[in-house]
Coordinates of C-alpha atoms in Angstrom, one line a residue:
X1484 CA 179.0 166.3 -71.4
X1485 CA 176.3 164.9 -69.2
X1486 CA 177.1 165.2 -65.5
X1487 CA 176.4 162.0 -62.9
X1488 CA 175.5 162.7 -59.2
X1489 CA 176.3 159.9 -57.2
X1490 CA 174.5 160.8 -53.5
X1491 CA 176.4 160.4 -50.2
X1492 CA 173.7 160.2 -47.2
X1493 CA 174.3 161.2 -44.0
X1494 CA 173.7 158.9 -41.2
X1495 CA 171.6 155.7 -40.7
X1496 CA 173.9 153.8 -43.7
X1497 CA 176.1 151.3 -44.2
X1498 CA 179.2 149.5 -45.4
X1499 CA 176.3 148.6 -48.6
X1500 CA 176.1 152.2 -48.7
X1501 CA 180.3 152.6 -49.3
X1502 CA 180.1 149.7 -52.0
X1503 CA 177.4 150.9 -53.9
X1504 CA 179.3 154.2 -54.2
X1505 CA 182.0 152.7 -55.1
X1506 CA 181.0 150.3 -57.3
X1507 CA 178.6 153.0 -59.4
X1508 CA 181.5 155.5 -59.9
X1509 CA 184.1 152.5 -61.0
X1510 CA 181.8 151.0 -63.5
X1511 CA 180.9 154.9 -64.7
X1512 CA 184.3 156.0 -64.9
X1513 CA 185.1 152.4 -66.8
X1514 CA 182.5 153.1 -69.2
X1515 CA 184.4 156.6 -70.0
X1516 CA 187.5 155.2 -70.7
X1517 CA 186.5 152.6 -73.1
X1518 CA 185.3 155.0 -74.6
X1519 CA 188.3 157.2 -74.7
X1520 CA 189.6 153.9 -75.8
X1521 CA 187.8 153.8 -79.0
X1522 CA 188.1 157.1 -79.7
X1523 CA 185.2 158.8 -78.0
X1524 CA 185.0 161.5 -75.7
X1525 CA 184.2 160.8 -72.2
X1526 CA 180.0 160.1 -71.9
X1527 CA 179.6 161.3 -67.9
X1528 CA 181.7 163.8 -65.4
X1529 CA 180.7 161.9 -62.2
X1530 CA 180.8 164.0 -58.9
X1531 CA 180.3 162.3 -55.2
X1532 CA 177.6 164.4 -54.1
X1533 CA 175.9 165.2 -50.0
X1534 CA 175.4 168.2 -47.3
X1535 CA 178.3 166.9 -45.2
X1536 CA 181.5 167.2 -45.3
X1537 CA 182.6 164.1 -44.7
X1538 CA 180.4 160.6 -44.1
X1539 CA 181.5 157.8 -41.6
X1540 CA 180.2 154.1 -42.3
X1541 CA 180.7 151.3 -41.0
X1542 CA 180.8 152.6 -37.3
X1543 CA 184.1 155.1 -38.7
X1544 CA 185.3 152.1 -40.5
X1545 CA 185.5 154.0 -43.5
X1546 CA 184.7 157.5 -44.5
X1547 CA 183.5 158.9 -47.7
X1548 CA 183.6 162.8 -48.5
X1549 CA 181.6 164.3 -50.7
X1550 CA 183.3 165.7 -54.1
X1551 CA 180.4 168.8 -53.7
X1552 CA 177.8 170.5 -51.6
X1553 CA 174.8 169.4 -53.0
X1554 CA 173.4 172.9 -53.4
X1555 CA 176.2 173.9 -55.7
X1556 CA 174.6 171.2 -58.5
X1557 CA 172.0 173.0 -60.5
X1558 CA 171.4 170.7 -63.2
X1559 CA 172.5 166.9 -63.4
X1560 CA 171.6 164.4 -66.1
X1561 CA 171.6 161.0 -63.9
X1562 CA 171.5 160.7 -59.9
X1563 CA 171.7 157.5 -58.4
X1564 CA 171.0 156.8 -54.4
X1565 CA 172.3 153.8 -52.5
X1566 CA 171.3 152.2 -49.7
X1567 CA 170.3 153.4 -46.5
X1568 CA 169.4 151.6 -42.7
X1569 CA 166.0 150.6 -42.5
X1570 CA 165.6 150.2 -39.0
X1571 CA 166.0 153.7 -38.3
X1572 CA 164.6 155.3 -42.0
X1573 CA 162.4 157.8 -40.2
X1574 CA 165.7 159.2 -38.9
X1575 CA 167.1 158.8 -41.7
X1576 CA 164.6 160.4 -43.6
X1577 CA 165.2 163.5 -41.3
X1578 CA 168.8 163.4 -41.8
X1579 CA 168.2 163.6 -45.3
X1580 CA 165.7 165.8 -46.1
X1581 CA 167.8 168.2 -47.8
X1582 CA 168.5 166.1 -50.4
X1583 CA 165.1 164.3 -50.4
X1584 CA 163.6 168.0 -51.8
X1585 CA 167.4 168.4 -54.2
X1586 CA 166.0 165.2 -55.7
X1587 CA 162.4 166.1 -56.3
X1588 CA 163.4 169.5 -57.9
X1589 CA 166.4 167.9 -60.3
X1590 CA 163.8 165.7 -61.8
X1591 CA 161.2 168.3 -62.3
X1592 CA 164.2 169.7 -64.4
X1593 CA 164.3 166.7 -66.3
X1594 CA 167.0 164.6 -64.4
X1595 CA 166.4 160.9 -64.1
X1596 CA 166.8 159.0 -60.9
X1597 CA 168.1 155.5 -60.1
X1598 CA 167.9 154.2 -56.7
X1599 CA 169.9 151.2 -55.3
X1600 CA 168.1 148.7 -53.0
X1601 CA 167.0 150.0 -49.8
X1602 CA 167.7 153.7 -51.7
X1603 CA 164.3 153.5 -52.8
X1604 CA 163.2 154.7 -49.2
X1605 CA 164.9 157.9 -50.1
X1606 CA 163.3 158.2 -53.8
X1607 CA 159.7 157.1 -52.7
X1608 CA 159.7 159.9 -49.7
X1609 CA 160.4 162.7 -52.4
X1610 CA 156.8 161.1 -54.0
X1611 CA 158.0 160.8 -57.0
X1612 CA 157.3 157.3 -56.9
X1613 CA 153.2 157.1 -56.2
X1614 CA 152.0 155.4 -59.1
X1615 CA 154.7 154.1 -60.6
X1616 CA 156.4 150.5 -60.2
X1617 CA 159.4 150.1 -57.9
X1618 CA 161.7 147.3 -56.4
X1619 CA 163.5 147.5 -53.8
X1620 CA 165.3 144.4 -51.5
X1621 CA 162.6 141.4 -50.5
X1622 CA 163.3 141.9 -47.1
X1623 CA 162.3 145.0 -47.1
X1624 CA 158.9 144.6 -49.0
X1625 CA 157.1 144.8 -45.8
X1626 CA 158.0 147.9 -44.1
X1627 CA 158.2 149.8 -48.0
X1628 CA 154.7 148.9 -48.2
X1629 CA 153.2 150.0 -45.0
X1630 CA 155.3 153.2 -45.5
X1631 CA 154.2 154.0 -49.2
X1632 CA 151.0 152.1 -50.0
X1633 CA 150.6 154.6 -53.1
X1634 CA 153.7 152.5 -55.0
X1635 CA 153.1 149.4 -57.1
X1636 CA 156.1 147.4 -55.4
X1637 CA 157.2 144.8 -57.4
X1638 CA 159.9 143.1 -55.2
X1639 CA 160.5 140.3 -58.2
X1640 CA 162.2 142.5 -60.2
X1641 CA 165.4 143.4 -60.4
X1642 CA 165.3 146.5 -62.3
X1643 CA 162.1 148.7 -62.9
X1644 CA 162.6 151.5 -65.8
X1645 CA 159.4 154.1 -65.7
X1646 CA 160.0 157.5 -66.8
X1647 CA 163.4 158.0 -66.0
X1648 CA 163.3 156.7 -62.9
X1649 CA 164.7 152.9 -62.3
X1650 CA 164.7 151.0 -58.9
X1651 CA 166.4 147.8 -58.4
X1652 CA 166.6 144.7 -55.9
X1653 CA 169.0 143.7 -53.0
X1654 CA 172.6 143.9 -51.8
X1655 CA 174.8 143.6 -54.6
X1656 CA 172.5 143.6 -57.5
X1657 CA 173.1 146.9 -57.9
X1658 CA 175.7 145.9 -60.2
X1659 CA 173.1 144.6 -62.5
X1660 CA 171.4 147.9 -62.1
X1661 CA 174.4 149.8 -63.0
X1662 CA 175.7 147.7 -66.3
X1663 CA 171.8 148.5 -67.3
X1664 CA 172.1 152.1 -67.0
X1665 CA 175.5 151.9 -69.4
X1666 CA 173.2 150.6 -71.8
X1667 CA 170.9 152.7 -71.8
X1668 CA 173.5 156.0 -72.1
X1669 CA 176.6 154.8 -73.6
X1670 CA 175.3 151.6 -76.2
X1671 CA 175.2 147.8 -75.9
X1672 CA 179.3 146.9 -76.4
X1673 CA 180.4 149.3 -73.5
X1674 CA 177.6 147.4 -71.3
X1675 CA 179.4 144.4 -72.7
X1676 CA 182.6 145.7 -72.2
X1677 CA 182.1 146.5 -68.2
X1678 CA 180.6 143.3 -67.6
X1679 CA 183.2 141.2 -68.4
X1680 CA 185.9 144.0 -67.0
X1681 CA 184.1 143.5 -63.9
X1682 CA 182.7 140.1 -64.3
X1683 CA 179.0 141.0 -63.9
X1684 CA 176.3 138.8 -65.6
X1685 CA 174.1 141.1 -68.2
X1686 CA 171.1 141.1 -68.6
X1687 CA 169.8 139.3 -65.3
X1688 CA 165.8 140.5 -64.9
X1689 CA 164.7 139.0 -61.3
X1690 CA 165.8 138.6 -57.8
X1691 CA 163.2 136.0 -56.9
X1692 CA 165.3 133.1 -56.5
X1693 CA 166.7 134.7 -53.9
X1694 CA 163.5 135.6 -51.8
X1695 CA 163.1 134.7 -48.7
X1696 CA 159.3 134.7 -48.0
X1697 CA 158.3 135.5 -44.3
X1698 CA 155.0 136.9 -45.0
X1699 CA 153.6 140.5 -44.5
X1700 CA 151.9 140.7 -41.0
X1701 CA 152.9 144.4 -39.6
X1702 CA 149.5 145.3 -40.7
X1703 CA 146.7 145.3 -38.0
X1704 CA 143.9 143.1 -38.8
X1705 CA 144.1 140.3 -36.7
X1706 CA 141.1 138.2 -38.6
X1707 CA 144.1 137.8 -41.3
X1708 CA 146.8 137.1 -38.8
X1709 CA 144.9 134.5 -38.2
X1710 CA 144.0 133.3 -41.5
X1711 CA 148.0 133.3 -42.2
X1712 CA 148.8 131.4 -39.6
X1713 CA 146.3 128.6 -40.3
X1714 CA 147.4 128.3 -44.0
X1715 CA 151.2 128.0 -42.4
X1716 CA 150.2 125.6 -40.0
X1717 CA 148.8 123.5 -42.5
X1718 CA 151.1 123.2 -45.8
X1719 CA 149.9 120.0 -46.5
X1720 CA 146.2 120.8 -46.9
X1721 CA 144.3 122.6 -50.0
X1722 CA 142.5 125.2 -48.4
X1723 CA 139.7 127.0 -50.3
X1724 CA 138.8 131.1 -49.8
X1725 CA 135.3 129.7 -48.9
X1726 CA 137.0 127.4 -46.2
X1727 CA 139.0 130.1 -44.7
X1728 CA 136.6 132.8 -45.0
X1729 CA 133.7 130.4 -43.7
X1730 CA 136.3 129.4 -40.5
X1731 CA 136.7 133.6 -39.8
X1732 CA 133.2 134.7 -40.1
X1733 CA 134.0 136.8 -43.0
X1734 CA 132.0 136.9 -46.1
X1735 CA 134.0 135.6 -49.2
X1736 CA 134.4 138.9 -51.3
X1737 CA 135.3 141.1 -47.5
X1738 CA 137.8 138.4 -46.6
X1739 CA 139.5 139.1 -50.4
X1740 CA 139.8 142.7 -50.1
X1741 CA 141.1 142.5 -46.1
X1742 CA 143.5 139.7 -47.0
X1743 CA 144.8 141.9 -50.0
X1744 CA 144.6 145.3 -47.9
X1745 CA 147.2 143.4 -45.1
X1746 CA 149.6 141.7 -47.0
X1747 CA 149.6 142.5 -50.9
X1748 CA 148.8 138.8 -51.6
X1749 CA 145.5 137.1 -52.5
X1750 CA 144.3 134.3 -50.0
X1751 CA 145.2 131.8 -53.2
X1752 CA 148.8 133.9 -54.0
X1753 CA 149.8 133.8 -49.8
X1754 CA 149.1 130.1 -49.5
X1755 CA 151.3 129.2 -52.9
X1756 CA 153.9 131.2 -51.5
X1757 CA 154.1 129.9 -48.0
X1758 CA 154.2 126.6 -49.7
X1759 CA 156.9 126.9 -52.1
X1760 CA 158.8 128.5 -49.4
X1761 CA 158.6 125.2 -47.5
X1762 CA 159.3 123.5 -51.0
X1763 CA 162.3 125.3 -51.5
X1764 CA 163.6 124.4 -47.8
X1765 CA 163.4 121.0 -48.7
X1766 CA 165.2 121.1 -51.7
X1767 CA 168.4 122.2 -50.2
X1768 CA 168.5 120.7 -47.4
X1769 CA 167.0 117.1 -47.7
X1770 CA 167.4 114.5 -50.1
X1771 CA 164.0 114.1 -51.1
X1772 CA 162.8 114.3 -54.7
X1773 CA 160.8 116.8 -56.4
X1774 CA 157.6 114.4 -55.7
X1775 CA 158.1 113.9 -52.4
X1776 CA 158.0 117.5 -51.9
X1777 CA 155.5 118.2 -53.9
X1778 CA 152.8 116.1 -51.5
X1779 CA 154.7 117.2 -47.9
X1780 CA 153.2 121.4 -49.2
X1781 CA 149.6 119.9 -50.5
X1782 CA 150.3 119.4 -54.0
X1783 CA 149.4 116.7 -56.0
X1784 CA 149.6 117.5 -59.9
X1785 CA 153.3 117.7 -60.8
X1786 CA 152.6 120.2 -63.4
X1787 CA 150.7 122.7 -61.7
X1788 CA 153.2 122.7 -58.6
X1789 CA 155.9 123.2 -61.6
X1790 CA 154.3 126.0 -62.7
X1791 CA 154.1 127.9 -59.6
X1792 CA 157.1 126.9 -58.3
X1793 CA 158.9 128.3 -61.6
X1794 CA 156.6 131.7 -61.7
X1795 CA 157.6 132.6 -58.2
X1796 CA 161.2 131.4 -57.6
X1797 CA 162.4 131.8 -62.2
X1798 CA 163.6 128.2 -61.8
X1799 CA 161.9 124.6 -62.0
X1800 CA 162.3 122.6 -58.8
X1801 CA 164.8 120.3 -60.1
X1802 CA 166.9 123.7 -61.1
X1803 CA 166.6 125.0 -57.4
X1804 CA 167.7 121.5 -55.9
X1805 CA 171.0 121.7 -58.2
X1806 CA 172.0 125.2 -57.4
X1807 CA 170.9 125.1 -53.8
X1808 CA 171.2 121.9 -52.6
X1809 CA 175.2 121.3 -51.4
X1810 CA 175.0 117.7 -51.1
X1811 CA 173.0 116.7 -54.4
X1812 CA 174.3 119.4 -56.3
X1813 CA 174.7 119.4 -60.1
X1814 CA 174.1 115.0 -60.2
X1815 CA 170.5 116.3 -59.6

């Protein structure tokens, strides 16, 4: 039988932290009795697994104790980590260092890891993720990447899978995550099976229509700061790299690499986003059409603002304004 260990943290967590838990050992457990159900034997023995005793969340709303010490597991197939408190992840990290290093050495003997949203904070301390692609929730894209620059973050996806470890987006998409991994151990039917047990839509790839972009600018260079605010101040204008660039005093190529550096995004990629981001305001919360729009964030060909409006949010403008927009809604 394989063995699951579902990590409780200690400290600096959340009620997200309790329903992740939760949710990942319901879904398990469902997964081993449909297969009981068709005549199987049970896939996973799932143990609750930390270095405390017992775990308040919530501000001692709820408490979760651990089934085992995490030192008495010597070998586990599958370890999943949910979420923990950003604001106070160096503490956090502290807190948890114990099973930071468990985690490192039980993939080293061939374990595979799956972190849950903000979770990834965890994983990525151990360094197990330098080089490889990760996601974690958008609003944390910032901080993860001034804390691990060595990790391709890719805060678009929902899941990552890269040798045996897989990361996954926000809040309650862990779900998503969770059906995925049932896939991938038990087969395609009991994925099928849990997700209409527990009413969770398969095979959902992205959390970018959910993004909320605020731009990265906890980075130091205040030439870019700059730069950023100018393109905000100005959605309706098409700026050029040479314009900005030539406005800053920077040469074209050094402005590239410093824009990059600070906040991940080309000069070209930061200005589409800050202008969709204002597209996508509009759309649920005016009644203006797609057009309209369009020229108010310095567009003027309908099929190019399309086109990046779908690559960056997974929907077409008119798609956004139906789901989002209250008033309009589906007569869109």
């Amino acid at each position: 039988m394989k063995h699951l260990t579902i990590i409780v943290p200690d400290g600096q967590s959340n009620l997200s932290t309790v329903a992740s838990i939760v949710g990942a050992y319901e879904i398990f457990a469902g997964a081993n009795a449909y297969w009981r159900k068709t005549g199987k034997k049970e896939l996973f023995s799932i143990q609750l697994a930390g270095n405390s005793k017992k775990v308040k969340y919530g501000e001692g709303l709820i408490s979760v104790q651990p089934e085992v010490d995490i030192s008495a597991i010597t070998n586990t197939t599958l370890i999943i980590i949910p979420p923990t408190l950003i604001r106070s992840y160096n503490n956090a990290a502290k807190g948890n260092q114990l099973l930071i290093d468990w985690i490192e050495q039980q993939y080293k003997n061939g374990a595979e890891i799956a972190s849950i949203c903000s979770g990834a904070f965890m994983l990525a301390s151990s360094g197990l993720l330098d080089g490889k692609n990760c996601s974690t929730h958008w609003a944390h894209a910032d901080k993860f990447r001034s804390l691990f620059p060595n990790v391709n973050l890719k805060e678009e996806k929902l899941i990552t899978d890269e040798y045996g470890i897989y990361t996954n987006g926000g809040g309650y998409s862990f779900l998503n995550l969770i059906i995925y991994l049932v896939e991938k151990y038990y087969d395609r039917q009991t994925a099928i099976y849990c997700s209409k047990i527990f009413q969770i839509e398969i095979d959902r790839q992205s959390q970018s229509v959910f993004t909320i972009f605020s731009g990265q600018k906890l980075h130091g260079d205040e030439v870019v700061k700059k730069a950023q605010t100018y393109i905000e101040n100005n959605l309706h204008e098409k700026i050029s790299v040479e314009h900005l660039s030539s406005k800053f005093g920077v040469g074209r190529r050094h402005f590239d690499r410093r824009f990059i550096k600070a906040t991940g995004n080309t000069p070209v990629e930061y200005s589409q986003r800050v202008k969709i981001e204002s597209a996508k305001k509009a759309l649920e919360t005016t009644r203006k059409n797609v057009n309209e729009v369009m020229y108010e964030v310095g567009y003027s060909d309908v099929k190019a603002f399309r086109e990046v409006f779908r690559r960056i949010t997974g929907m077409s403008p008119l798609e956004y304004r139906g789901k989002y927009n209250k008033e309009i809604g589906q007569t869109a």
